[in-house]
Each structure stands twice: as C-alpha cells, then as structure tokens.
Short mmCIF file of C-alpha atoms in Angstrom, two decimals:
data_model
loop_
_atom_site.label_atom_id
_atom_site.label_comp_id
_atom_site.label_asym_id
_atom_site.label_seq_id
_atom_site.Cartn_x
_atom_site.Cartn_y
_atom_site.Cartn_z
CA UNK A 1480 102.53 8.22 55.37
CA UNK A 1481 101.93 10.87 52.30
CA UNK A 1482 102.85 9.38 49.44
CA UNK A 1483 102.07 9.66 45.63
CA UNK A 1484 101.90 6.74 42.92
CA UNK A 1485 102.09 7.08 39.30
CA UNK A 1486 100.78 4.23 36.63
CA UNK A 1487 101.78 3.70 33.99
CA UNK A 1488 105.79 4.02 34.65
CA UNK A 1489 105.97 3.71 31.19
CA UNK A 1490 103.71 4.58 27.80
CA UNK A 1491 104.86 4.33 24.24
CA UNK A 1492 102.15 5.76 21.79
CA UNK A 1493 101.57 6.82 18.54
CA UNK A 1494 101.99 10.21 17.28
CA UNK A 1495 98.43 12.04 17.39
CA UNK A 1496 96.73 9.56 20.19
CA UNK A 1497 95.11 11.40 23.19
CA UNK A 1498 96.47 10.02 26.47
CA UNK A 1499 96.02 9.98 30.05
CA UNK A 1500 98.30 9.86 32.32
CA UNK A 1501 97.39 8.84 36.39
CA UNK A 1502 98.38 9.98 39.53
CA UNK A 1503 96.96 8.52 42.98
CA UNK A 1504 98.04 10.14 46.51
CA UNK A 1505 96.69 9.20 50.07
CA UNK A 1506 95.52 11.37 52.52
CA UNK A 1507 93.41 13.95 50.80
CA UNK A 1508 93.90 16.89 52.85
CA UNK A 1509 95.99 18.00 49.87
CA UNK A 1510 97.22 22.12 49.28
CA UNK A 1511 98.08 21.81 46.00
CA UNK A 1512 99.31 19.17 42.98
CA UNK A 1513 101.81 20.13 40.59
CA UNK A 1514 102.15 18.30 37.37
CA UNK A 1515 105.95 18.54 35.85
CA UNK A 1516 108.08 17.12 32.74
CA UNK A 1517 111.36 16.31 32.61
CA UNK A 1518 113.60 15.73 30.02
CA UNK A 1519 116.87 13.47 29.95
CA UNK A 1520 119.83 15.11 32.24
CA UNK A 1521 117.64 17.97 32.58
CA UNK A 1522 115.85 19.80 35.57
CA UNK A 1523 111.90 20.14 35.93
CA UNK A 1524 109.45 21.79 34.10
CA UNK A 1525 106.07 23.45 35.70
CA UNK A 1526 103.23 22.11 33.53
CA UNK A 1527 100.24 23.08 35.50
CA UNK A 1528 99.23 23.55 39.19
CA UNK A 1529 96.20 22.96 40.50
CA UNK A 1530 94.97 24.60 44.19
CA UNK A 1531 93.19 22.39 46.14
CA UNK A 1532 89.87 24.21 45.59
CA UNK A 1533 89.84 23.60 41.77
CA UNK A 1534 89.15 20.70 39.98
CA UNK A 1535 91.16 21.06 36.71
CA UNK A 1536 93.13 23.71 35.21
CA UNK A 1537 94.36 23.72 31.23
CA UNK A 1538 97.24 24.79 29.30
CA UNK A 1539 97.42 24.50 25.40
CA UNK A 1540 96.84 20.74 24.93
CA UNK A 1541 97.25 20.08 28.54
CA UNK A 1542 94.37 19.21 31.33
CA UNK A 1543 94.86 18.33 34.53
CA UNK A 1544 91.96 16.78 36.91
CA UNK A 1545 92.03 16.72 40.46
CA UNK A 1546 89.78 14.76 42.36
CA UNK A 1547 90.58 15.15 45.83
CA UNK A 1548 87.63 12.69 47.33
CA UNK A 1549 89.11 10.01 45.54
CA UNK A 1550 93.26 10.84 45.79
CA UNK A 1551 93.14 10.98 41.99
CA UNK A 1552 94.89 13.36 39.22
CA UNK A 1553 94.78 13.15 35.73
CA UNK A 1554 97.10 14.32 33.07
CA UNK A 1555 95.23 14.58 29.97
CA UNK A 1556 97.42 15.34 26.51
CA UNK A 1557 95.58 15.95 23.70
CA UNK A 1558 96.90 14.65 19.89
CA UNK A 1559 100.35 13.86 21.19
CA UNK A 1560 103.63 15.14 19.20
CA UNK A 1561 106.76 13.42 19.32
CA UNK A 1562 108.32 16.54 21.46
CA UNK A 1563 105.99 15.47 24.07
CA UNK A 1564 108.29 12.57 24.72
CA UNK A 1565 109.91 12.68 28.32
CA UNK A 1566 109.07 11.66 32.36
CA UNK A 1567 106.09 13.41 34.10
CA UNK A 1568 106.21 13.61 37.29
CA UNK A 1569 102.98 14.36 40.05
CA UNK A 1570 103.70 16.02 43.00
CA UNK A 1571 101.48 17.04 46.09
CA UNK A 1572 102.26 19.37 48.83
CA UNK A 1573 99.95 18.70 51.88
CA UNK A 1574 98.70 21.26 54.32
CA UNK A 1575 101.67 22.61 57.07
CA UNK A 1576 104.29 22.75 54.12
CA UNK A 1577 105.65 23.81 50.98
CA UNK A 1578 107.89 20.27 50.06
CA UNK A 1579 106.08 18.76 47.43
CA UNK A 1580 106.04 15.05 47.02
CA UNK A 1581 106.45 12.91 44.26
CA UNK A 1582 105.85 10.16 42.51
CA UNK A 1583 108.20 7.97 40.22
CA UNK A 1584 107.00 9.80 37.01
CA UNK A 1585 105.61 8.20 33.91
CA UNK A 1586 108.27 7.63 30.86
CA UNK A 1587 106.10 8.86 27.60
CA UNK A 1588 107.56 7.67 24.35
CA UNK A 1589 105.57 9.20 21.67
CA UNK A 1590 106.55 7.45 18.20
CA UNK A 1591 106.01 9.01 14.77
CA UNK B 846 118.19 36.23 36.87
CA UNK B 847 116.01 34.53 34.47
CA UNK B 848 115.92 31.39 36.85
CA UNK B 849 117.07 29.22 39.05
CA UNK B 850 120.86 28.37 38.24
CA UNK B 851 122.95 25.80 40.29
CA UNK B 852 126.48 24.89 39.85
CA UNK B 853 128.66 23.11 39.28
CA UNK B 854 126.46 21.08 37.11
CA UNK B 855 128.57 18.03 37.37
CA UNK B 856 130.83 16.76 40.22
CA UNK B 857 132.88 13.78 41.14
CA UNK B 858 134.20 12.95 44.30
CA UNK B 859 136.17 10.75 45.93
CA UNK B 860 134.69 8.89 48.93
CA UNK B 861 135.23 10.81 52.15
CA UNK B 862 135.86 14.18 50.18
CA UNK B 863 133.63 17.17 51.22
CA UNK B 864 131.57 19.06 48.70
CA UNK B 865 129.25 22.03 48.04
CA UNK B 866 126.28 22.53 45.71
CA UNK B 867 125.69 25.89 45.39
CA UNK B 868 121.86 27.21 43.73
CA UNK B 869 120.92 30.69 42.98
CA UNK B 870 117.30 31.03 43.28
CA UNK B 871 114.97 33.37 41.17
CA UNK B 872 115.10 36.98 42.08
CA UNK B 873 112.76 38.02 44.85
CA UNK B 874 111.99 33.97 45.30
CA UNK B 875 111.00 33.29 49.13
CA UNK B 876 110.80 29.89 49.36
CA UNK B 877 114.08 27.50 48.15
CA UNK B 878 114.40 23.95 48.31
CA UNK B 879 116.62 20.95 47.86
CA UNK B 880 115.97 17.78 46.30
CA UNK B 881 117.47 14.48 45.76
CA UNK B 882 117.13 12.15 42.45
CA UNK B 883 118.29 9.22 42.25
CA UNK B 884 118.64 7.28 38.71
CA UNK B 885 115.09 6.36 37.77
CA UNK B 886 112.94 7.58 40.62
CA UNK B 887 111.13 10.91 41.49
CA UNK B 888 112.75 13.76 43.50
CA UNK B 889 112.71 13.34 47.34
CA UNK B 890 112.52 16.43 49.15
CA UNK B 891 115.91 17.54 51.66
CA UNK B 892 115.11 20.36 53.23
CA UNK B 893 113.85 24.10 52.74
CA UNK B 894 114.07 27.27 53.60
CA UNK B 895 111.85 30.81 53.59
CA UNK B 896 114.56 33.85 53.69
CA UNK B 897 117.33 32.66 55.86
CA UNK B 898 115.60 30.70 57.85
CA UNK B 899 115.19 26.84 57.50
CA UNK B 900 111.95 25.84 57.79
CA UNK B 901 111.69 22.07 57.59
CA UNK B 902 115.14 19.79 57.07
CA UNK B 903 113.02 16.17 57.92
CA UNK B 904 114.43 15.11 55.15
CA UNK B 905 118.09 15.42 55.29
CA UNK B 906 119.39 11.63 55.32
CA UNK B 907 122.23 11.84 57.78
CA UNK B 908 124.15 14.85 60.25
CA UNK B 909 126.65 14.58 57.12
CA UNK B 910 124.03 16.83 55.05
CA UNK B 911 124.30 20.43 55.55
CA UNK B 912 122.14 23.61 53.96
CA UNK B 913 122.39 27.19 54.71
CA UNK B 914 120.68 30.59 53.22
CA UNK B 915 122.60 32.98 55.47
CA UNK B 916 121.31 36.37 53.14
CA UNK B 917 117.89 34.43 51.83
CA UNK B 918 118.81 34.11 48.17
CA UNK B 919 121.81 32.17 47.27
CA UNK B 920 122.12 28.51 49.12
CA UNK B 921 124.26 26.26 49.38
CA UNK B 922 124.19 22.17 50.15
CA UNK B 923 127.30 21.16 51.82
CA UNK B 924 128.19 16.99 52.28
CA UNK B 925 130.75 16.15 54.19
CA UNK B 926 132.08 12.65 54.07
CA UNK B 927 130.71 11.48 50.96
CA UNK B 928 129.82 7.98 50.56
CA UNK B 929 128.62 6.10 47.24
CA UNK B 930 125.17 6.29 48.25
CA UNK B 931 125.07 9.93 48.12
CA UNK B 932 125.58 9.62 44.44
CA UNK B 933 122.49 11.34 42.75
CA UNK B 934 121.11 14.91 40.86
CA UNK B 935 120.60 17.34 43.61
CA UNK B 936 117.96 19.83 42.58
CA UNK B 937 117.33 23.45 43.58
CA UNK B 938 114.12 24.94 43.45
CA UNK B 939 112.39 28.30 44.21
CA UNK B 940 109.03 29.84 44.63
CA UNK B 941 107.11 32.98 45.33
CA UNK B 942 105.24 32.60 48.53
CA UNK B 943 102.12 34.07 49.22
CA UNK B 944 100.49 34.74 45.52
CA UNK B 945 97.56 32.75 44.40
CA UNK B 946 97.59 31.01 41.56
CA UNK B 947 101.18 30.27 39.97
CA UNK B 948 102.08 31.94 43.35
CA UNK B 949 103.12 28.43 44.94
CA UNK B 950 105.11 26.86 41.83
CA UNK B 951 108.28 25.91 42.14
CA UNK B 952 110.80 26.32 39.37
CA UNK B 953 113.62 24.22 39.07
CA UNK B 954 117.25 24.50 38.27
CA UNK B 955 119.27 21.72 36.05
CA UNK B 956 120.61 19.96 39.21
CA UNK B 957 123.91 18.79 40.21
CA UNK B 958 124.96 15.78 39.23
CA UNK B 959 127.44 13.94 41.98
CA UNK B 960 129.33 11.26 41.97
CA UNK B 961 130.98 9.45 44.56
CA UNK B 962 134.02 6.78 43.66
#
C-alpha cells in the first residue's frame, strides 16, 4: 500500500530557529512530491513541487529534498517567522495517476 | 477566475438529507479532484476527473458518493443519504496537465465544510 508518514505531528519553536520538517513514503517509484501549508479553516497552499528527477527545489526560505532511494523528503525553513505557523502537509503522486497522497501534516507553532 | 472557488463553504445537514458541493476549477484547468478531510488528519483523495471524463473514483467510500464534470470545468460532489460519518471539509482541486514544472500542481479551493446531525 502507498502511503506517506510525517514526524513530527507537532513542532513548537522559537522565532528565528532553522527547522526541518520530515516526510517518509514507501514504494519509491514516485512521479512527483508536493509540499503544502495550511492554515486553520482554510484550503491548501502549493509550497514547492519536486519531479521525480530532481533532488531539491527552493523557494525564498524554503528547500525541499527528495531522496527517492531512501522514501525520504525534507522540508527545510530557514530563520522561522511567526507567520510561518500552520500544518504542512507531504503529498506523493505515484506513477499511473494524478491523486496525490498525503500524510497527516506537521502542526508548526513558531513562538516569538 | 483567479482560482479554484467551491461553495457553499459551509453546510449542515440533517441525516438522510441529500447534498451537493459544487467547485469551480481554474480556467483552462484539466485535471479536478475531490478530497476528503477529516478533523486532524491529511486529505484523502475521492475521485478525479480530466475534462468530463472520470478518470479514477477508487476512492469514493460508498455508492452514496456521486461526482460529475458533464462540460469539464465546473463539478459537482453529490451525497445522498448522509450519515454522521460523512461529516468532514471536502476539497476541490485543479491542475494543468501536461506542463513541466509547476505543470502538475494542484491548487486548492477553501473546501466545504459539512455537517451531518
């Protein structure tokens, strides 16, 4: 079964601390990996996709890994603000179809 | 339109009472798809659909779920029957097949929030 895990589901930090954020799937035959945000009552946000040919891919303070040998993804957020509080959420979409799974999402609390 | 819009944004429903989700994808979006949220967990997929045509519904829970695209932009998620279980953000989503890159990401409406009494 395809399935994605996220650890931690939670993360309270202070305000300007780098963090990581990890994402595991199985199978590794992956097409793509999507990372997303979501805030409270609200819909999803597109952070960054990577293809399964590249191996990270950057946006602002933003950088996601992908390490496909190993079924790992990393969200890396650089000198965290307190706006970067809410739930990201990794989701794969395997060769054969578009529906991405996900994974439970990580709650970031990001204190000032 | 300037994304993907779904309405109504909230809904509550009476056991046994039929209901529609409706979700206007992006303009010139392909690909359109349906999730489910429950309170505290990730989305699970439903089903989705390229044009008019439904391409995978695997994950439709029960013959009480119903989608349709019949002009390939605006859908609509139909549940007949509700039960308290069904209770949860339904999410539209749309994408742009078949351009590298940010070609394959999906955007995402606000959801629908039901709830069944």
């Amino acid at each position: 079964k395809q399935e994605v895990t996220q650890i931690p589901a939670a993360l309270s930090v202070p305000e300007g601390e780098n963090l990581v954020l990890n994402c595991s799937f199985t199978d590794s035959a992956i097409y793509n990996l999507q990372w997303f945000r979501q805030d409270p009552g609200k819909g999803l946000t597109s952070l960054l996709l990577i293809q399964s040919s590249q191996r990270e891919q950057t946006s602002g303070r933003l950088n996601a890994s992908l390490d496909k040998s190993s079924g790992r993804s990393t969200l890396y957020i650089a000198a965290s603000q307190p706006g970067d509080s809410a739930t990201y959420l990794c989701a794969v979409s395997w060769g054969g179809s578009e529906k991405l799974v996900f994974g439970k999402g990580t709650k970031l609390t990001v204190n000032p | 339109g300037a994304g993907v819009s779904q309405s109504p944004r909230y809904k509550v429903a009476k056991r046994g009472q039929d209901v529609a989700l409706r979700c206007d994808p992006i303009s010139g979006h392909v690909s359109l798809f349906w999730y489910q949220q429950a309170l505290g967990q990730g989305p699970e997929f439903l089903t989705y659909f390229q044009n008019e045509a439904q391409l995978d519904k695997s994950g439709l829970p029960s013959d009480r779920f119903f989608a349709e695209r019949p002009e390939g932009s605006v859908s609509t998620l139909k549940i007949q029957r509700t039960q308290q279980e069904d209770s949860a953000v339904y999410l539209c989503a749309s994408s742009q097949v078949g351009r590298r890159e940010r070609g394959d990401t999906q955007y995402f409406g606000p959801g629908t929030r039901l709830t069944v009494l």
